[in-house]
Amino acid sequence: AATNTISVPMACLRDWRVARDAATSPLEGRVLVVGAGASGLTAAKTLAEAGADVRIVEQTTRIGGVFADAYEDARMVSSKYITAFSDDRLGDHPDSHLSLDDYVAYLERYVDKFALRPRVAFETTLLSIDRVNDGYTVRLRADGADFAIEVDAVAICAGLHQHPRRPSLPGAGAFRGATLHASEYKEPSIFRGKRVVVVGSGETAFDVAYAAASHGATAVSLSTRRGFVSVPASFGENVAPLDCIIMNAGTHAWESNWSRRVGFHWLVTTKFQRLGMLALGGSSCGWNQWVGAADAMEWSEGRKH
């Protein structure tokens, strides 16, 4: 076949390789959405409902973005009540916090529910975007060939975590052990019999540290620059998840436009949260947390929490 033949995954872009007619507004013209993850799918669905002619380009072969390439046993940090889109609730799903496999399956269901799949061009890479008069010329690469399309608007939904950030560590070149970024970690057997240091104290760091400690590592240390606040995601499947408790009782049940404007809930709820952790867990730094206190958790600095 000729090099400019469009394959099946790119069929949705076939009619976009010709010059577009100028639209009176982007919502009446062509809109290219970059990324078929959660934000890209909801953007495409909403734009299509508003009348735009929408296409999605995704550089991988799957729906889901970074969620589709996660490490073993990864789970959502937010509960199903906060995670689900308002137009497609998760209902009676048995887990309050979905595994990432289940979350990707949910996104696949969302794609089919709103007929988005015919709009997606998989294995298509964005090369450049250039402003041209009242629209954009977008250069793409697929099937080994580069080509251009004309659009009225572009929605960048590629996410924040496509490129790993690797800090410069003095002496790292002389270290004789294995060094890997969290984006390269897939399963915990690599830690068996090893002494492991995890740099960072976010959700992924906790997941990796726990995986190492529970799969045969001889020692696990968590290194943090500024400390952290450790709280459980859930108190059990028969109790509302913590994010629902905080979002409702801790914020939305009483906040007003004024309180949002001045950040009142940061100045107040942080104090109640710390008192609750002190009463129930023994430490005000986090839930049963005795080390690694955050350096911005003074009682008078709730806004920095």
Coordinates of C-alpha atoms in Angstrom, one line a residue:
A1 CA 0.0 0.0 0.0
A2 CA 1.1 3.6 -0.5
T3 CA 2.7 5.3 2.4
N4 CA -0.2 7.8 2.7
T5 CA -2.9 5.2 2.9
I6 CA -5.0 5.5 6.1
S7 CA -5.3 2.3 8.1
V8 CA -8.3 1.2 10.1
P9 CA -7.2 2.8 13.4
M10 CA -7.0 6.2 11.6
A11 CA -10.1 5.9 9.6
C12 CA -11.8 8.6 11.7
L13 CA -9.3 11.1 10.4
R14 CA -9.8 10.4 6.7
D15 CA -12.2 13.3 6.0
W16 CA -10.1 15.7 8.1
R17 CA -7.1 15.5 5.7
V18 CA -8.9 17.9 3.4
A19 CA -9.2 21.6 4.0
R20 CA -11.8 22.6 6.5
D21 CA -14.6 25.2 6.0
A22 CA -14.1 28.1 8.5
A23 CA -16.5 27.7 11.4
T24 CA -18.2 30.6 13.2
S25 CA -17.0 29.1 16.5
P26 CA -14.9 26.1 17.5
L27 CA -18.0 24.4 18.8
E28 CA -19.4 24.4 15.3
G29 CA -16.2 23.1 13.7
R30 CA -13.5 20.5 14.1
V31 CA -12.0 19.9 17.5
L32 CA -9.1 17.6 18.0
V33 CA -8.7 16.1 21.5
V34 CA -5.2 14.9 22.4
G35 CA -5.3 11.8 24.7
A36 CA -7.9 9.1 25.3
G37 CA -7.6 9.1 29.1
A38 CA -10.3 10.3 31.5
S39 CA -10.0 14.0 30.7
G40 CA -9.8 13.4 27.0
L41 CA -12.9 11.2 26.9
T42 CA -15.1 13.5 28.9
A43 CA -13.9 16.5 26.9
A44 CA -14.7 14.7 23.7
K45 CA -18.2 13.6 24.9
T46 CA -19.0 17.1 26.1
L47 CA -17.8 18.8 23.0
A48 CA -19.7 16.4 20.7
E49 CA -22.9 17.1 22.7
A50 CA -22.3 20.8 22.2
G51 CA -22.2 20.3 18.4
A52 CA -18.5 20.1 17.6
D53 CA -17.1 17.6 15.1
V54 CA -14.7 15.8 17.5
R55 CA -11.8 13.4 17.0
I56 CA -9.4 11.9 19.5
V57 CA -5.8 11.0 18.9
E58 CA -4.1 8.5 21.3
Q59 CA -0.5 7.5 20.9
T60 CA -1.0 4.1 22.6
T61 CA -3.2 1.2 21.6
R62 CA -5.6 1.5 24.5
I63 CA -8.2 3.7 26.2
G64 CA -7.1 4.9 29.6
G65 CA -3.9 6.8 29.3
V66 CA -1.4 6.2 32.2
F67 CA -4.1 4.2 34.1
A68 CA -3.8 1.5 31.4
D69 CA -0.1 0.9 32.1
A70 CA 0.1 0.8 35.8
Y71 CA 1.9 -1.4 38.2
E72 CA 0.6 -4.6 39.8
D73 CA -2.2 -4.2 42.4
A74 CA -2.5 -0.4 41.8
R75 CA -5.8 1.1 43.0
M76 CA -7.5 4.4 42.7
V77 CA -6.8 6.9 45.6
S78 CA -10.2 8.5 45.3
S79 CA -13.3 6.5 46.0
K80 CA -15.8 5.3 43.4
Y81 CA -18.2 8.1 44.6
I82 CA -15.7 10.8 43.8
T83 CA -14.0 9.1 40.8
A84 CA -17.0 8.3 38.7
F85 CA -18.3 10.8 36.1
S86 CA -21.7 12.5 36.9
D87 CA -23.2 11.0 33.7
D88 CA -22.1 7.4 34.4
R89 CA -22.0 6.4 38.0
L90 CA -20.4 3.2 39.2
G91 CA -23.5 2.1 41.2
D92 CA -23.1 -1.1 43.2
H93 CA -19.5 -1.9 42.3
P94 CA -18.3 -4.0 45.2
D95 CA -15.1 -2.1 45.9
S96 CA -15.1 1.5 47.3
H97 CA -11.7 2.1 45.7
L98 CA -11.3 0.5 42.2
S99 CA -8.3 -1.3 41.0
L100 CA -6.8 0.4 38.0
D101 CA -7.8 -2.6 35.9
D102 CA -11.4 -2.0 37.0
Y103 CA -11.1 1.8 36.4
V104 CA -9.8 1.2 32.8
A105 CA -12.8 -1.2 32.2
Y106 CA -15.0 1.6 33.5
L107 CA -13.5 4.0 30.9
E108 CA -14.0 1.4 28.2
R109 CA -17.6 1.2 29.2
Y110 CA -17.9 5.0 29.1
V111 CA -16.4 5.1 25.6
D112 CA -19.0 2.6 24.3
K113 CA -21.9 4.2 26.2
F114 CA -21.4 7.5 24.5
A115 CA -20.2 6.1 21.1
L116 CA -16.8 7.6 21.3
R117 CA -14.8 4.7 20.0
P118 CA -15.3 5.5 16.3
R119 CA -13.8 9.0 17.0
V120 CA -10.5 7.6 18.4
A121 CA -7.4 7.2 16.2
F122 CA -5.0 4.9 18.2
E123 CA -1.3 4.7 17.7
T124 CA -1.3 8.3 16.4
T125 CA 1.3 10.7 17.7
L126 CA 1.0 14.5 17.9
L127 CA 4.1 16.2 16.4
S128 CA 3.2 19.9 16.3
I129 CA 0.4 22.4 16.4
D130 CA 0.7 25.7 14.4
R131 CA -1.7 28.6 14.5
V132 CA -3.0 29.4 11.0
N133 CA -5.4 32.3 10.6
D134 CA -8.5 31.3 12.5
G135 CA -7.6 27.7 13.1
Y136 CA -4.7 25.3 13.6
T137 CA -2.6 23.0 11.4
V138 CA -1.8 19.8 13.4
R139 CA 0.9 17.4 12.3
L140 CA 0.5 13.8 13.3
R141 CA 2.3 10.5 12.8
A142 CA 0.7 7.1 12.3
D143 CA 1.7 3.9 10.4
G144 CA 5.2 5.4 9.9
A145 CA 3.9 8.4 7.9
D146 CA 3.6 12.0 8.9
F147 CA 0.5 14.0 7.8
A148 CA -1.3 17.2 8.6
I149 CA -4.9 18.0 9.4
E150 CA -6.7 21.4 9.8
V151 CA -8.9 22.0 12.8
D152 CA -10.7 24.8 14.5
A153 CA -9.6 24.0 18.1
V154 CA -7.4 21.6 20.0
A155 CA -8.0 20.2 23.5
I156 CA -4.8 19.1 25.1
C157 CA -5.7 16.2 27.5
A158 CA -2.4 14.4 27.5
G159 CA -2.2 14.4 31.3
L160 CA 0.6 15.5 33.7
H161 CA 2.5 12.2 34.1
Q162 CA 3.7 11.3 30.6
H163 CA 7.4 12.0 31.3
P164 CA 9.1 10.8 34.5
R165 CA 10.9 13.5 36.6
R166 CA 14.2 12.2 37.7
P167 CA 16.0 14.3 40.3
S168 CA 19.7 14.7 40.3
L169 CA 21.1 12.7 43.2
P170 CA 24.8 13.3 44.2
G171 CA 26.8 10.1 44.0
A172 CA 24.1 8.2 42.0
G173 CA 26.7 7.3 39.4
A174 CA 28.8 5.4 41.9
F175 CA 25.8 3.5 43.3
R176 CA 26.2 -0.2 42.3
G177 CA 22.6 -1.2 43.0
A178 CA 19.5 -0.9 40.7
T179 CA 17.9 2.5 40.3
L180 CA 14.5 2.9 38.7
H181 CA 11.8 5.5 38.4
A182 CA 8.2 4.6 39.6
S183 CA 7.1 4.7 36.0
E184 CA 9.3 1.7 35.3
Y185 CA 8.1 -0.3 38.3
K186 CA 5.5 -3.0 37.3
E187 CA 5.6 -5.9 39.9
P188 CA 7.1 -6.4 43.3
S189 CA 9.2 -9.6 42.9
I190 CA 12.2 -7.3 41.9
F191 CA 12.5 -6.3 45.6
R192 CA 12.9 -9.8 47.1
G193 CA 16.1 -10.0 49.2
K194 CA 17.0 -6.3 48.5
R195 CA 17.4 -3.3 50.8
V196 CA 15.1 -0.7 49.3
V197 CA 15.0 3.1 49.6
V198 CA 11.9 4.8 48.2
V199 CA 12.4 8.5 47.5
G200 CA 9.2 10.5 47.9
S201 CA 6.0 10.2 50.0
G202 CA 3.1 10.4 47.6
E203 CA 0.5 7.7 46.9
T204 CA 2.8 5.8 44.5
A205 CA 5.7 5.9 47.0
F206 CA 3.5 4.4 49.7
D207 CA 2.3 1.7 47.2
V208 CA 5.9 0.8 46.2
A209 CA 7.2 0.8 49.8
Y210 CA 4.3 -1.5 50.9
A211 CA 4.9 -3.8 47.9
A212 CA 8.6 -4.1 48.7
A213 CA 8.0 -4.7 52.5
S214 CA 5.3 -7.3 51.8
H215 CA 7.2 -9.2 49.1
G216 CA 10.5 -10.1 50.7
A217 CA 12.6 -7.0 50.8
T218 CA 15.1 -7.2 53.7
A219 CA 14.7 -3.5 54.6
V220 CA 12.5 -0.7 53.3
S221 CA 13.1 3.0 54.0
L222 CA 10.9 5.9 52.8
S223 CA 12.8 9.2 52.2
T224 CA 10.8 12.4 52.3
R225 CA 11.9 16.0 52.1
R226 CA 9.0 17.9 53.7
G227 CA 7.0 15.2 55.4
F228 CA 3.5 13.9 54.7
V229 CA 0.1 13.4 56.2
S230 CA -0.9 9.8 56.4
V231 CA -4.6 9.0 56.5
P232 CA -6.5 5.8 55.5
A233 CA -8.5 5.8 52.3
S234 CA -11.3 3.9 54.0
F235 CA -12.4 2.6 57.4
G236 CA -14.0 -0.5 55.9
E237 CA -16.4 -1.3 53.1
N238 CA -19.4 -0.7 55.4
V239 CA -18.3 2.9 56.3
A240 CA -18.3 5.8 53.9
P241 CA -14.8 6.4 52.4
L242 CA -12.8 9.1 53.9
D243 CA -12.9 11.4 50.9
C244 CA -16.7 11.4 51.1
I245 CA -16.7 12.2 54.8
I246 CA -14.3 15.1 54.3
M247 CA -16.0 16.4 51.1
N248 CA -19.5 16.4 52.7
A249 CA -19.2 16.8 56.5
G250 CA -15.9 18.6 56.3
T251 CA -16.6 21.0 53.5
H252 CA -19.8 21.0 51.3
A253 CA -22.3 20.6 54.1
W254 CA -21.6 24.1 55.3
E255 CA -19.3 26.1 53.0
S256 CA -20.5 29.3 51.3
N257 CA -19.2 31.5 48.5
W258 CA -17.5 33.7 51.2
S259 CA -15.9 30.7 52.9
R260 CA -14.5 29.5 49.6
R261 CA -13.2 32.9 48.7
V262 CA -11.3 33.4 51.9
G263 CA -10.2 29.8 52.2
F264 CA -12.1 29.4 55.5
H265 CA -12.4 25.7 55.3
W266 CA -8.6 25.3 55.2
L267 CA -8.3 27.4 58.3
V268 CA -10.9 25.5 60.2
T269 CA -11.2 21.9 59.0
T270 CA -7.5 21.2 59.3
K271 CA -7.7 21.8 63.0
F272 CA -10.7 19.4 63.5
Q273 CA -9.0 16.8 61.3
R274 CA -5.8 17.0 63.4
L275 CA -7.8 16.8 66.7
G276 CA -9.6 13.8 65.3
M277 CA -6.4 12.1 64.4
L278 CA -5.0 12.9 67.8
A279 CA -8.0 11.4 69.6
L280 CA -8.4 8.3 67.5
G281 CA -4.9 7.5 66.4
G282 CA -2.7 9.0 69.1
S283 CA -0.8 11.5 66.8
S284 CA -2.0 14.8 65.3
C285 CA 0.5 14.5 62.4
G286 CA -1.5 11.8 60.6
W287 CA -3.6 8.7 61.3
N288 CA -1.5 6.7 63.8
Q289 CA 1.5 8.5 62.2
W290 CA 4.5 8.9 64.5
V291 CA 7.2 9.8 62.0
G292 CA 7.5 11.9 58.8
A293 CA 5.4 14.8 60.0
A294 CA 4.8 17.5 57.3
D295 CA 6.8 20.7 58.0
A296 CA 3.7 22.8 57.1
M297 CA 1.3 21.3 59.7
E298 CA 1.5 24.0 62.3
W299 CA -1.9 24.7 63.9
S300 CA -1.9 28.2 62.6
E301 CA -1.0 27.2 59.0
G302 CA -4.0 25.1 58.0
R303 CA -4.0 26.7 54.5
K304 CA -0.6 25.1 53.8
H305 CA -1.9 21.6 54.7

